[in-house]
Each structure stands twice: as structure tokens, then as C-alpha cells.
Short mmCIF file of C-alpha atoms and ligand atoms in Angstrom, two decimals:
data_model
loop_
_atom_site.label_atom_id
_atom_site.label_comp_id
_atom_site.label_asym_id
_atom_site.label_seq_id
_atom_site.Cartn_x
_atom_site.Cartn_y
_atom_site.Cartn_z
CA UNK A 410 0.00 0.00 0.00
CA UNK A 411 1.80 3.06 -1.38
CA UNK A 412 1.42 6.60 -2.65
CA UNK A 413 3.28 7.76 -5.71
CA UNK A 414 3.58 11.03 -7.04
CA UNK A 415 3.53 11.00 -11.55
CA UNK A 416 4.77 14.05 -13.06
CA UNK A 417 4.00 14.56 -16.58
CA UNK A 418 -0.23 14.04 -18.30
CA UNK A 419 0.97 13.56 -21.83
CA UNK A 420 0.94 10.18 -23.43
CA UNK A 421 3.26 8.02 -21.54
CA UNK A 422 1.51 9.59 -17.99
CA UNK A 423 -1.94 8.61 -18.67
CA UNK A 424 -1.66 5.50 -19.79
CA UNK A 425 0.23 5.40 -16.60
CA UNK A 426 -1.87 6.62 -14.10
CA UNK A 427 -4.70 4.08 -15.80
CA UNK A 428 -2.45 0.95 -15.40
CA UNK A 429 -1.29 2.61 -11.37
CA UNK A 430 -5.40 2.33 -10.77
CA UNK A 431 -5.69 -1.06 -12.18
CA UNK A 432 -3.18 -2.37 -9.14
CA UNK A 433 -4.98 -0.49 -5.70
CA UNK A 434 -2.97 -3.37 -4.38
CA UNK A 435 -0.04 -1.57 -4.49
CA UNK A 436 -0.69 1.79 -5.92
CA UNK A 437 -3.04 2.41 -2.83
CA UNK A 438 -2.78 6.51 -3.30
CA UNK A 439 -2.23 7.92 -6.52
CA UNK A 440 -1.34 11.67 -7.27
CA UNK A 441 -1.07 13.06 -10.92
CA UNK A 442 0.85 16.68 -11.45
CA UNK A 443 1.89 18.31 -14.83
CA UNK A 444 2.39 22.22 -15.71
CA UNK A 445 -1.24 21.74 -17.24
CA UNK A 446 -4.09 20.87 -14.78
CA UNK A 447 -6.67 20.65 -17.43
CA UNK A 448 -4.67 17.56 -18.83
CA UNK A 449 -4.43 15.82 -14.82
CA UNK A 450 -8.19 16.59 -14.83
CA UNK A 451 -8.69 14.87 -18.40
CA UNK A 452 -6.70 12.11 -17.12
CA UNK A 453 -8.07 11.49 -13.56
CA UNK A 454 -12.08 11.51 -15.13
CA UNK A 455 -10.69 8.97 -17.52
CA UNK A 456 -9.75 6.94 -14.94
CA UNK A 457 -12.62 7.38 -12.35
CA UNK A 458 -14.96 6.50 -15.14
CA UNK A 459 -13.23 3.10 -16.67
CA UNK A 460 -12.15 1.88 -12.60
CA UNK A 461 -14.03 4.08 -10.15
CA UNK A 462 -10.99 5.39 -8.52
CA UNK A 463 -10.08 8.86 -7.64
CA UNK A 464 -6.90 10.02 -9.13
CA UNK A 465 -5.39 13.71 -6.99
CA UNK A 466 -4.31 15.99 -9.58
CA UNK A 467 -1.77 19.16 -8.81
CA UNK A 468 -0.03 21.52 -11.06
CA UNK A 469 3.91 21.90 -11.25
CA UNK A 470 6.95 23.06 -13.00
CA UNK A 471 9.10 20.67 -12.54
CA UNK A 472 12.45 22.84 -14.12
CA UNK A 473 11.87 24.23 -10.77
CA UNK A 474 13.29 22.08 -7.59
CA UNK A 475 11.85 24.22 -4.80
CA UNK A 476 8.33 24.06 -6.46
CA UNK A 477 8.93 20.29 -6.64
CA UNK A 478 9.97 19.73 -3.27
CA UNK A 479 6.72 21.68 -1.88
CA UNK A 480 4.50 19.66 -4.30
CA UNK A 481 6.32 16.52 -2.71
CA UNK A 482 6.34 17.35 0.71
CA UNK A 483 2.66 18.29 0.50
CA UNK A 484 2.20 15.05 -0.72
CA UNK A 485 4.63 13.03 0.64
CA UNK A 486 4.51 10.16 -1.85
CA UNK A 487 6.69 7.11 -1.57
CA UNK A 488 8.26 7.68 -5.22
CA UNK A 489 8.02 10.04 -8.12
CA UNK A 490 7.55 8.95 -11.24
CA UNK A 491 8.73 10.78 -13.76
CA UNK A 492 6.90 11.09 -17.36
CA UNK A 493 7.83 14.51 -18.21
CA UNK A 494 10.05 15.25 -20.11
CA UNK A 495 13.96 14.43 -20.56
CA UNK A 496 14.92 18.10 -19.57
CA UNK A 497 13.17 17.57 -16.34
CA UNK A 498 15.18 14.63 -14.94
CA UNK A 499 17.74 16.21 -12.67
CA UNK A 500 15.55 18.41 -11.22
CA UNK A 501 13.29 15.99 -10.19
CA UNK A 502 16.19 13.82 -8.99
CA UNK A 503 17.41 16.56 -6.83
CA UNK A 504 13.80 17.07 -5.57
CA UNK A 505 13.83 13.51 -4.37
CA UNK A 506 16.67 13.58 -2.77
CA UNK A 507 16.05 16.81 -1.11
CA UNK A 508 12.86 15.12 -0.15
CA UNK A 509 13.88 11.33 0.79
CA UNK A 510 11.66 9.97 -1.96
CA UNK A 511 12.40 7.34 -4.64
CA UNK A 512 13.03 7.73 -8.45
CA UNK A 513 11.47 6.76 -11.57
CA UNK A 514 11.74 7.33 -15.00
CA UNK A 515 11.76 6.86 -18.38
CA UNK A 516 14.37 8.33 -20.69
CA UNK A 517 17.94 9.52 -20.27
CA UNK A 518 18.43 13.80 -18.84
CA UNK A 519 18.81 15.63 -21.76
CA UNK A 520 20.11 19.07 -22.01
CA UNK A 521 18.02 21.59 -24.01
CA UNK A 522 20.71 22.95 -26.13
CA UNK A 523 22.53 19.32 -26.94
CA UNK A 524 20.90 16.06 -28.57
CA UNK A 525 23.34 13.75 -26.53
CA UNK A 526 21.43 11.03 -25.00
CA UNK A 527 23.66 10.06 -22.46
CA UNK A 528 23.53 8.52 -19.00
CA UNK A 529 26.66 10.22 -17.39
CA UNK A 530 25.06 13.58 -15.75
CA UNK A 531 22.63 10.58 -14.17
CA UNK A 532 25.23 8.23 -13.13
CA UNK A 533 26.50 11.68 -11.30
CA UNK A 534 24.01 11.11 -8.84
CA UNK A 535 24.86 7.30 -7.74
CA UNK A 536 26.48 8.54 -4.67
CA UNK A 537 24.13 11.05 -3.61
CA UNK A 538 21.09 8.23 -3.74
CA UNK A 539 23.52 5.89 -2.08
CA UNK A 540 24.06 8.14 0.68
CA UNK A 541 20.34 8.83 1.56
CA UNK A 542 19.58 5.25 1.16
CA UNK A 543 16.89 6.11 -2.17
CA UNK A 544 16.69 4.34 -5.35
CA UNK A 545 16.74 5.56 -8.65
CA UNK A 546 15.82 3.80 -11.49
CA UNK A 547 16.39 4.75 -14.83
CA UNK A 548 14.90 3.92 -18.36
CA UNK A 549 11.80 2.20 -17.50
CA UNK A 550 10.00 2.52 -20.42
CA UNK A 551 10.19 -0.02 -23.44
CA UNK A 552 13.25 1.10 -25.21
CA UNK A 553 14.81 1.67 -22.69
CA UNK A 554 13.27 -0.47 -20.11
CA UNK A 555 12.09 -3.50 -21.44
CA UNK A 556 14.93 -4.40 -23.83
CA UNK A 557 17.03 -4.26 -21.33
CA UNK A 558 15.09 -6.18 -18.95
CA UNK A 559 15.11 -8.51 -22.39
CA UNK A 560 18.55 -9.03 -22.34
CA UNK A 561 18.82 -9.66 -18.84
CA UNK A 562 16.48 -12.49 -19.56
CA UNK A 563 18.59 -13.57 -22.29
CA UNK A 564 21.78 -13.38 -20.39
CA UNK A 565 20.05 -14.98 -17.19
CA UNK A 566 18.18 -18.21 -18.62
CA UNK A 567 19.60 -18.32 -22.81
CA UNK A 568 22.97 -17.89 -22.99
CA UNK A 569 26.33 -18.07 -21.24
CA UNK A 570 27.81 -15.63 -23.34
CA UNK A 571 26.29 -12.92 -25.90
CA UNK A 572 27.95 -11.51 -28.60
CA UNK A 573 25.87 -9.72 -30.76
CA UNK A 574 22.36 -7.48 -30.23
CA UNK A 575 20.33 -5.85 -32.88
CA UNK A 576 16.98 -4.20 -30.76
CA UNK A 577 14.56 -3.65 -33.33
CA UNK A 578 11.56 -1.13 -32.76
CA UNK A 579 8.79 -1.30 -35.28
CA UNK A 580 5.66 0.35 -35.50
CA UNK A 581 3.23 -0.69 -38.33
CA UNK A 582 0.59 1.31 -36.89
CA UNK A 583 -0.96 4.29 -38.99
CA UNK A 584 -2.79 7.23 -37.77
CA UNK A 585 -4.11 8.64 -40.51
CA UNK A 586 -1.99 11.83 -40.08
CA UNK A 587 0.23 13.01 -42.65
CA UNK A 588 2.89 13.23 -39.99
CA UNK A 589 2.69 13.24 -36.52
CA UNK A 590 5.16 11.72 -34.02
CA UNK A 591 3.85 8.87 -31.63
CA UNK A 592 5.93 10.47 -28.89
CA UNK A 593 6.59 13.87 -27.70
CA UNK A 594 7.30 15.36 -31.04
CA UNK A 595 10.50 17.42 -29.73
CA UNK A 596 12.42 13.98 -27.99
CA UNK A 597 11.64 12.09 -31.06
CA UNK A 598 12.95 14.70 -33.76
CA UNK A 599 16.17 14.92 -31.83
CA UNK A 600 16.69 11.06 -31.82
CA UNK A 601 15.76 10.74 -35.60
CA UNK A 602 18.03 13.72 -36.55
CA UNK A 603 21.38 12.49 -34.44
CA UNK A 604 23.89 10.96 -35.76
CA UNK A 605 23.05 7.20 -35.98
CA UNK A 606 26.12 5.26 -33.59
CA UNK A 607 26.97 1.44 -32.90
CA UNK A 608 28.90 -0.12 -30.71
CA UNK A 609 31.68 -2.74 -32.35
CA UNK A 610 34.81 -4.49 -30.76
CA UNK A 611 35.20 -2.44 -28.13
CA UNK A 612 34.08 1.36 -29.74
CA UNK A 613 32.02 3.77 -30.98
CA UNK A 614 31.27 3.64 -34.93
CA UNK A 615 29.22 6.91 -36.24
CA UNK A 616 26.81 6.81 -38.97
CA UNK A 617 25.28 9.94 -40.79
CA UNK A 618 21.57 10.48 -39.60
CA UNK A 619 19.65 7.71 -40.99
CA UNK A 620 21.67 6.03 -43.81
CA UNK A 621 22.28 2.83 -42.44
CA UNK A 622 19.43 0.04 -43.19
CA UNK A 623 17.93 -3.46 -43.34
CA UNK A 624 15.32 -5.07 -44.29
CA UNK A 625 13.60 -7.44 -41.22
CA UNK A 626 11.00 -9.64 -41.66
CA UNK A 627 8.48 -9.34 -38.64
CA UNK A 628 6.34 -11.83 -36.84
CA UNK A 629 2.68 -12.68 -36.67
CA UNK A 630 1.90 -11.72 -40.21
CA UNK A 631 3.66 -7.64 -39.61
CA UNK A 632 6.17 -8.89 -42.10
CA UNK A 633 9.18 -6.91 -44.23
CA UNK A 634 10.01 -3.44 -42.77
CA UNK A 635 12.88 -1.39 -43.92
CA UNK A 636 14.74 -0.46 -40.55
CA UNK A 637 17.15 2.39 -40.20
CA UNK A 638 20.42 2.06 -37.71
CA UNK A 639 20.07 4.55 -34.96
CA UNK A 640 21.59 5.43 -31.61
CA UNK A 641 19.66 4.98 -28.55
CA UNK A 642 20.36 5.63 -24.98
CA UNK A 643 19.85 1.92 -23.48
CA UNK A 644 23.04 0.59 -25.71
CA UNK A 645 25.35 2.99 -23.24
CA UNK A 646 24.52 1.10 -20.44
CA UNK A 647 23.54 -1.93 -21.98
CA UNK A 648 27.39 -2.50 -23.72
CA UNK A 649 28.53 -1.46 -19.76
CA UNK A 650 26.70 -4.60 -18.37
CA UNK A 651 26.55 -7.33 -21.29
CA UNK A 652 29.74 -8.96 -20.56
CA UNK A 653 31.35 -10.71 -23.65
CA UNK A 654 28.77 -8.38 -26.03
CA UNK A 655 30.78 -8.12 -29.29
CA UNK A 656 28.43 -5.69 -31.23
CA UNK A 657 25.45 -3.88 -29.92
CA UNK A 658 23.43 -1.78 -32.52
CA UNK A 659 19.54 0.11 -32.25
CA UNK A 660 17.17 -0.40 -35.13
CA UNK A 661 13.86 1.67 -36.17
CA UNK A 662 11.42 1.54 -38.53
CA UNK A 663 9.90 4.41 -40.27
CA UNK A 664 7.38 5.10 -43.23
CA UNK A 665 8.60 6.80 -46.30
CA UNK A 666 5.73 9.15 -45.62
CA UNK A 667 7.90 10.37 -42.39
CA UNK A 668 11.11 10.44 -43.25
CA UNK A 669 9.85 13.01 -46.39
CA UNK A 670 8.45 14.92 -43.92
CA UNK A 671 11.17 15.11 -42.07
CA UNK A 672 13.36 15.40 -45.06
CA UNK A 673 11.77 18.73 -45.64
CA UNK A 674 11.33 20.28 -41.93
CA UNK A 675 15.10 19.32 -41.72
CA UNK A 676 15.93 21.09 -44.86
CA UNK A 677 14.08 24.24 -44.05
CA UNK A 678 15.38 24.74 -40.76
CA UNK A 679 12.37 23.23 -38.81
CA UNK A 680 14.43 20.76 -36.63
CA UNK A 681 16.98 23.02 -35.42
CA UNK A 682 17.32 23.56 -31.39
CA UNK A 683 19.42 26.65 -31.56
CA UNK A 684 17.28 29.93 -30.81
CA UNK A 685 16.68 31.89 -33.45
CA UNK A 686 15.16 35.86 -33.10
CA UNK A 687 11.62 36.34 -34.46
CA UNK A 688 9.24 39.94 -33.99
CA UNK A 689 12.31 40.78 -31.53
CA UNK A 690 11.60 37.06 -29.79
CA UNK A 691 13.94 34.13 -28.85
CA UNK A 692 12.34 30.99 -30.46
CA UNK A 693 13.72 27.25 -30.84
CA UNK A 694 12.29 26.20 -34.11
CA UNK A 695 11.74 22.57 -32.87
CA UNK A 696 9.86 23.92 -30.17
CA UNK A 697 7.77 25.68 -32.31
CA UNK A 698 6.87 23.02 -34.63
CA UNK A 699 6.04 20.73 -31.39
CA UNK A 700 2.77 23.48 -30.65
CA UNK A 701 1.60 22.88 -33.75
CA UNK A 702 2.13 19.10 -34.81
CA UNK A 703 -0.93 16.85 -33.31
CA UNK A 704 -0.04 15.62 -29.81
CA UNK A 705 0.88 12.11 -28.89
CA UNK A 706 -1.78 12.09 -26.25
CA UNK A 707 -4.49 12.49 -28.97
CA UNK A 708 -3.20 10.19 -31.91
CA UNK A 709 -5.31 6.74 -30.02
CA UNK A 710 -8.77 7.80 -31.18
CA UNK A 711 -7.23 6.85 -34.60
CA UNK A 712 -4.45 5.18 -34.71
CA UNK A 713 -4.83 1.02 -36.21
CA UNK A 714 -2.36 -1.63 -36.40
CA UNK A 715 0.72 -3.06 -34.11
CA UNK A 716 4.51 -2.35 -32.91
CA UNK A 717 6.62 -4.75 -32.51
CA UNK A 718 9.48 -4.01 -30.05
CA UNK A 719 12.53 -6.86 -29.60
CA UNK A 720 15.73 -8.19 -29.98
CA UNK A 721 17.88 -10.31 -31.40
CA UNK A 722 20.26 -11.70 -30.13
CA UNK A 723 23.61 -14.42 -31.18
CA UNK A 724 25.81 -15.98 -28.73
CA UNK A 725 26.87 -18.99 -27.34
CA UNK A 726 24.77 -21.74 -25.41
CA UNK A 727 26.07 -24.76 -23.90
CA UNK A 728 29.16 -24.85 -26.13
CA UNK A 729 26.89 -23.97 -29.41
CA UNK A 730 26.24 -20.78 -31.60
CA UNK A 731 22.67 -19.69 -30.35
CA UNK A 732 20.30 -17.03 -32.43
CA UNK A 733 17.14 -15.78 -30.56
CA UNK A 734 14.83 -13.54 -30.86
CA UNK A 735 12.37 -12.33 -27.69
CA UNK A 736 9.57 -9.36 -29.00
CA UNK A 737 6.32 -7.77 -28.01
CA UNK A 738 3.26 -7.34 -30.05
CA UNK A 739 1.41 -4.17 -28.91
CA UNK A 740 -2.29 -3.95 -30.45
CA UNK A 741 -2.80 0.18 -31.05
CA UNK A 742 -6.59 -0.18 -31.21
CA UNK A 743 -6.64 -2.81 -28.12
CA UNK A 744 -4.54 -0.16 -26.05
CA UNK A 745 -6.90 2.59 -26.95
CA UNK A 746 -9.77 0.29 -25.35
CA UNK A 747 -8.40 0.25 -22.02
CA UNK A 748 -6.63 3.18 -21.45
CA UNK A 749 -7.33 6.12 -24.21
CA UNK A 750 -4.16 5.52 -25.77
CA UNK A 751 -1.90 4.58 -29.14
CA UNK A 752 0.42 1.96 -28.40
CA UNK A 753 3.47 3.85 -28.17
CA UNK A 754 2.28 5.40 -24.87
CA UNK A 755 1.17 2.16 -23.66
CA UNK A 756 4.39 0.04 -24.01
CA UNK A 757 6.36 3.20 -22.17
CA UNK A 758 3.58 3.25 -19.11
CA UNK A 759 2.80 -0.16 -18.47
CA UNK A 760 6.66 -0.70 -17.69
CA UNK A 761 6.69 2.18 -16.06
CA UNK A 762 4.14 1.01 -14.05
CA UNK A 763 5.88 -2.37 -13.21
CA UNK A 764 9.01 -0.91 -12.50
CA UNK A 765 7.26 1.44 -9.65
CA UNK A 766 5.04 -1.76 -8.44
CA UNK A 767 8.69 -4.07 -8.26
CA UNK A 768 10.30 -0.95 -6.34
CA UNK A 769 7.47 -0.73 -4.16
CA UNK A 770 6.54 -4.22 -3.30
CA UNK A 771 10.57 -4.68 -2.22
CA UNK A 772 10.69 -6.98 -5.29
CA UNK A 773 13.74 -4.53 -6.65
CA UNK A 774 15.40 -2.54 -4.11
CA UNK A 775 18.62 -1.35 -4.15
CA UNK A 776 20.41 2.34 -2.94
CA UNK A 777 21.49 4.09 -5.93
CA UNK A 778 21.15 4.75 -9.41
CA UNK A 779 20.29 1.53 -11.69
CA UNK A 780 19.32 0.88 -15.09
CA UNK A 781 17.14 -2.11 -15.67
CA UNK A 782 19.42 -4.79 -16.75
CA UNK A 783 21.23 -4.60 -13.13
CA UNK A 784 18.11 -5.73 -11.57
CA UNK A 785 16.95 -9.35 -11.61
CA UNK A 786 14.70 -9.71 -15.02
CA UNK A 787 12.48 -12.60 -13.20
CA UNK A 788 9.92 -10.37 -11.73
CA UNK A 789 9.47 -7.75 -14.52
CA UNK A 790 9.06 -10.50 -17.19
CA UNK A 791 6.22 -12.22 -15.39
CA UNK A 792 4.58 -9.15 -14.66
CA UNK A 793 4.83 -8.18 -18.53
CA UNK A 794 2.79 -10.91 -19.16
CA UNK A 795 -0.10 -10.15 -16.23
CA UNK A 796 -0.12 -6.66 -17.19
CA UNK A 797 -0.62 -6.35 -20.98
CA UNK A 798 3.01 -6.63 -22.36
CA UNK A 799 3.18 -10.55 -23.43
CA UNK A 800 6.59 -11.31 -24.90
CA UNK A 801 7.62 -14.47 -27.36
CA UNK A 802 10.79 -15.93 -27.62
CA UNK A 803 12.42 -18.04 -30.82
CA UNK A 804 15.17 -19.69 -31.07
CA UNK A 805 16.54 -20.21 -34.94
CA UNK A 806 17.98 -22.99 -36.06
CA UNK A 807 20.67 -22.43 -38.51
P1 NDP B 552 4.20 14.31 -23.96
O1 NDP B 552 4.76 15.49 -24.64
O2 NDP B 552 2.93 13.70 -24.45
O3 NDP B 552 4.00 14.63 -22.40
C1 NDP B 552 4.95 15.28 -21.61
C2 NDP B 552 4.25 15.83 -20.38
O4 NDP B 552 5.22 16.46 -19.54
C3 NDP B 552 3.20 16.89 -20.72
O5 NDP B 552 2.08 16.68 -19.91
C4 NDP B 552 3.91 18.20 -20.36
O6 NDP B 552 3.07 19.23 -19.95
C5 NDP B 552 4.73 17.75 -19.17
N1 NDP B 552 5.82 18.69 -18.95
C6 NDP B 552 6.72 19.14 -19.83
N2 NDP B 552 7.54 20.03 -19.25
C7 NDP B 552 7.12 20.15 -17.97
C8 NDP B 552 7.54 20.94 -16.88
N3 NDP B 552 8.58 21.78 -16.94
N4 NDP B 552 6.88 20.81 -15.71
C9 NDP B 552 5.82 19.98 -15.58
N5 NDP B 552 5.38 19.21 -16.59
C10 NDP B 552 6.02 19.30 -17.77
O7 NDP B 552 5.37 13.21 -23.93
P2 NDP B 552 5.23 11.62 -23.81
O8 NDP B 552 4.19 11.28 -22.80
O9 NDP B 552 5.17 11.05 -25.17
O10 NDP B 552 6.68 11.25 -23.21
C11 NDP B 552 6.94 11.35 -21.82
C12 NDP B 552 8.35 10.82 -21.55
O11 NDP B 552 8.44 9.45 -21.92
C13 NDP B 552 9.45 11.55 -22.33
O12 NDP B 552 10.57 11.72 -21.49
C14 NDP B 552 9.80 10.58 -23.44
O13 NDP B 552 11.12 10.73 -23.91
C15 NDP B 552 9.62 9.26 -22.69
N6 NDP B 552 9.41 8.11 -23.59
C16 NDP B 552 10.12 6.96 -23.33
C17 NDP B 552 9.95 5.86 -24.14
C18 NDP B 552 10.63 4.58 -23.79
O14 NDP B 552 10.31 3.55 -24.39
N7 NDP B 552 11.56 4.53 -22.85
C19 NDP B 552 9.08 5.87 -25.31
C20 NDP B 552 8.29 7.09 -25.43
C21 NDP B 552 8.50 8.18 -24.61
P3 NDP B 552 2.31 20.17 -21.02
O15 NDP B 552 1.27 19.28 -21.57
O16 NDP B 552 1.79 21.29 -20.22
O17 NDP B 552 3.35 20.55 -22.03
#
């Protein structure tokens, strides 16, 4: 029987706060705050209408730690969870600790003015959460968060030594929009638009944005998807804790449809994160474009088809070359029947759900900052399967 405090009512936080009041269990108190109240409001009548409960909603900036240490203090939760957004993260670390409270969240502190996607300014704070005895766990989302928890699975129970990892994100969902991003719009741009990067023998390789690919041929009737090589934050810590890993690389796939799109806000300037002056105002154009491309939140309504989210993995087994494959199949229009949302949202906030509910029930507990894969995967794979996140695994024999 626990409180928590979520921060953030955009996509990832509602679905969220819907799966929190599914589990009264564990999630006995539940307290939703967000710079918008109108979107807590939205979020908590969702939720008292499809499970009765009442959800306590509260307004916040969290850039600002004082603010967040009276909104915690007045509710004195037992952990944060943290859905805003990737700027946020050290501030709402430094709340926690200021505060005694555990951490949560999805995706790696990001400074505004850099797309770096790193884990070092977080792995800053080890000591500091060691010291007051708190928790912090990082990356429980999907990707990151359940691939890792993935190849802790794999490493645990399918192999004794793995050499290679391809993660492979696809989503052959449509919405009907001629572009739209199925996550905040701003994070995703800045992914898509890096560098791609892959780790081999040891280093670093760079890529130019998006000119890497392969064809992959997805299961339960998704089929052939072009994928493009990307960086993404969980191979950092993931190539820190796979020992033997050999190569480690981040696949994703996209529609032609986008990557025009994108083509085109790229080429006119669209996608930069440097301010530029307009009517005598300082203006980021990718923050711009964010207020007026559709919003995550709303895409469920209309969004049909599936993502599949897994990865592949070759190694050795008992003396013998192995090559699996573990995945998810996430059902856009099922998601949007239980909790008002595309599946995107739903395979970031049901993990970031079960990583709150292992933290709180003692089943993961630890004192300082962790990343999934440190944990024990047992517990967060059967819970995967209880809580709308089934996973298959194949082995193929060569
Ligand atoms: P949205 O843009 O839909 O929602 C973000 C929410 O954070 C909004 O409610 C926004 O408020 C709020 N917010 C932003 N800034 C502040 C602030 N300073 N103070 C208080 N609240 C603030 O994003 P998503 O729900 O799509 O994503 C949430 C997080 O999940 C992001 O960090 C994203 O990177 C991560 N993510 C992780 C994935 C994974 O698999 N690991 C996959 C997808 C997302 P307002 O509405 O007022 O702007």
C-alpha cells in the first residue's frame, strides 16, 4: 500500500496513471501533477470513469526544484515517477533527494541545447542516492526499459555468453496523419536527426543520420520493414553490463511518408534547437513546430495496427552458436480500449508502471542509481505478461 507522485499528463503519464489504478494493491494513493491541470483533470475523469478510482491531480513546474519539493512534501509520496520530459530529470532527482523519496523514469536527462542522450550527468548522482539510502531507477520505459530487462532475460536463462544485439523497434501502426510523431514530437525529432552510432569491438562507430538500413521480416503476419540504424540511450549502459557483447546496434522503422516529412522540416530549418530571433523574440524552431504538430496524447482515437518491439540476439549456449529472438506485439486499437491511448504510450507506461510496483513491493530494491538490466529480469518478465506486455521468444535454427 503506497502513494506515488507522476509528473508529466501527456501520453506516456496517462496511460500510466490508468495501469497505477488497475493495481490499488499496491498503488493504494495515486497523485497526478503536470504544468497543465486541465490535462491531470482529463486524465483522472478517464480513470474514475473506466475503474471508479479517484486520481489527486496538482499543477507543477518541474524545471523548478523548490516548487517540486513543496509539491512533494505536501504530498509526501513514496516515489516520483517521472513522465515529463527528458529536460526535467535532474531536477526531479534533486527534488527527491532533497525530499527522501524514490526515483522513476523513463528516458535519459537531456540538455536543451545538446541532442546527446547520455547517462553520465545521471550516473553523477549514484552517490548522492547511495548516501540517503533512495533508489533511482532509470529507463523504465520499453526502449529503454524493457529491452534491457530482455537481455537480462537472455543473459540470465539463454545464454552463457552474448555476442551480438540488434533491438529492433517497429511500428506498423498508422494514424491517418500526414505526420505526426507517436511520442513527444520534440524527444523524437532529436533522436531521428542524431547521428546514428553502434557499438563494435570495443568502440564507438558513427553513422550519418539515418543512412544505415535493413530489411527485417516481422512476426505474426507484420512482415518486411525497412529499418534504419540509430543510436539509442539503453546501448550505453547496456554494452557497460553485457559482458562478452561483441556488437550492440539500435534499429527503427519508419514510413517513407515520415522520413519526407522530415526530409523537408530538416531542410528548411524546422528541426533546429538553436534559438533563433523572431518579432524581436527568442524561439527554438523545434519547439515551435512541437505546438503545432498533433499531440501524442491524442493520436489513439485513430491510430490502427501493431509495434513490434525486440531483440535479437547471437551468442553462445552450452558450447553452441545460439540465435534468438524475444519481442512484443502491442495492439494500437486494443490499447486505446483500455486506457485512451496509441500503443506507443502504452508500451512506455505499463513498464513504467511495473518498474514502480517491483520498487514498491521490495521486489527490486537497491540504494542508488540503476538501469534495468542490473536488476533481476524474473519479476518484470512475469509481470509483462499479467499486465498487458506478453513477450515471445524463438530460437533459430541455422
Ligand atoms: P508528452 O509530450 O505527451 O508529455 C509530456 C508531459 O510532460 C506533458 O504533460 C507536459 O506538460 C509535461 N511537462 C513538460 N515540461 C514540464 C515541466 N517543466 N513541468 C511539468 N510538466 C512538464 O510526452 P510523452 O508522454 O510522449 O513522453 C513522456 C516521456 O516518456 C518523455 O521523457 C519521453 O522521452 C519518454 N518516452 C520513453 C519511451 C521509452 O520507451 N523509454 C518511449 C516514449 C516516450 P504540457 O502538456 O503542459 O506541455
Amino acid at each position: 500500500m503506497s502513494k506515488v507522485l507522476i509528473i508529466g499528463a501527456g501520453g506516456v503519464g496517462g496511460v500510466c496513471v490508468h495501469k497505477c489504478a488497475q493495481v490499488p494493491e499496491v498503488f493504494s494513493e495515486i497523485v497526478l501533477a503536470s504544468r497543465t491541470i486541465e490535462k491531470c483533470d482529463a486524465i483522472a475523469a478517464s480513470v474514475k470513469e473506466r475503474t471508479g478510482r479517484d486520481i489527486v491531480t496538482d499543477t507543477v513546474d518541474a524545471d523548478n526544484v523548490p516548487e517540486l519539493v513543496e509539491l512533494i512534501n505536501k504530498h509526501k509520496p513514496v516515489l516520483v515517477i517521472n513522465l515529463a520530459l527528458p529536460y526535467q530529470d535532474l531536477t526531479i532527482m534533486d527534488a527527491c533527494l532533497e525530499t527522501g523519496v524514490h526515483y522513476l523514469d523513463t528516458a535519459n536527462y537531456e540538455p536543451l541545447d545538446e541532442a546527446k542522450f547520455e547517462y553520465k550527468w545521471q550516473w553523477e548522482y549514484q552517490d548522492r542516492f547511495k548516501e540517503k539510502g533512495l533508489m533511482a531507477l532509470l529507463g523504465s520505459g520499453f526502449d529503454p526499459g524493457v529491452t534491457n530487462v530482455f537481455c537480462a532475460h537472455a543473459m540470465k536463462h539463454q545464454f552463457d555468453e552474448i555476442h551480438q544485439l540488434d533491438i529492433i523497434d517497429c511500428n506498423a501502426g498508422d494514424h491517418g496523419h500526414p505526420f505526426a510523431t507517436n511520442f513527444n514530437p520534440e524527444i523524437n525529432i532529436r533522436e531521428v536527426t542524431a547521428n546514428g552510432r553502434y557499438w563494435e569491438h570495443g568502440e564507438w562507430i558513427e553513422t550519418d543520420p539515418l543512412s544505415f538500413s535493413m530489411n527485417y521480416d516481422f512476426p505474426e503476419g507484420i512482415g518486411p520493414k525497412k529499418c534504419f540504424l540509430m543510436y539509442h540511450e539503453e546501448l550505453e549502459s547496456l554494452v557497460k553490463h553485457l559482458k562478452g557483447l561483441k556488437r550492440a546496434r539500435f534499429w527503427m522503422t519508419f514510413s517513407d511518408q515520415y522520413l519526407n516529412h522530415l526530409k523537408v522540416l530538416e531542410n528548411v530549418g524546422m528541426t533546429r534547437i538553436d534559438t533563433v530571433k523572431y518579432n524581436g523574440q527568442d524561439i527554438v524552431p523545434l519547439k515551435f513546430l512541437k505546438e503545432v504538430l498533433p499531440e501524442p496524447a491524442g493520436l489513439g482515437e485513430r491510430t490502427k495496427g501493431r509495434t513490434c518491439i525486440g531483440c535479437r540476439i547471437k551468442g553462445m549456449k552450452d558450447g553452441e552458436p545460439k540465435d534468438y529472438y524475444i519481442y512484443n506485439i502491442c495492439d494500437h486499437e486494443e490499447a486505446f480500449k483500455e486506457v485512451a491511448s496509441q500503443a506507443v504510450s502504452y508500451t512506455t507506461g505499463v513498464p513504467a508502471m511495473i518498474g514502480a510496483m517491483l520498487m514498491l513491493t521490495g521486489k527490486w530494491t537497491g540504494e542508488g542509481v540503476f538501469n534495468m538490466e542490473e536488476l533481476d529480469p524474473d519479476p518484470f518478465m512475469e509481470k509483462l505478461n499479467i499486465h498487458g506486455l506478453p513477450w515471445t521468444e524463438v530460437t533459430f535454427k541455422n
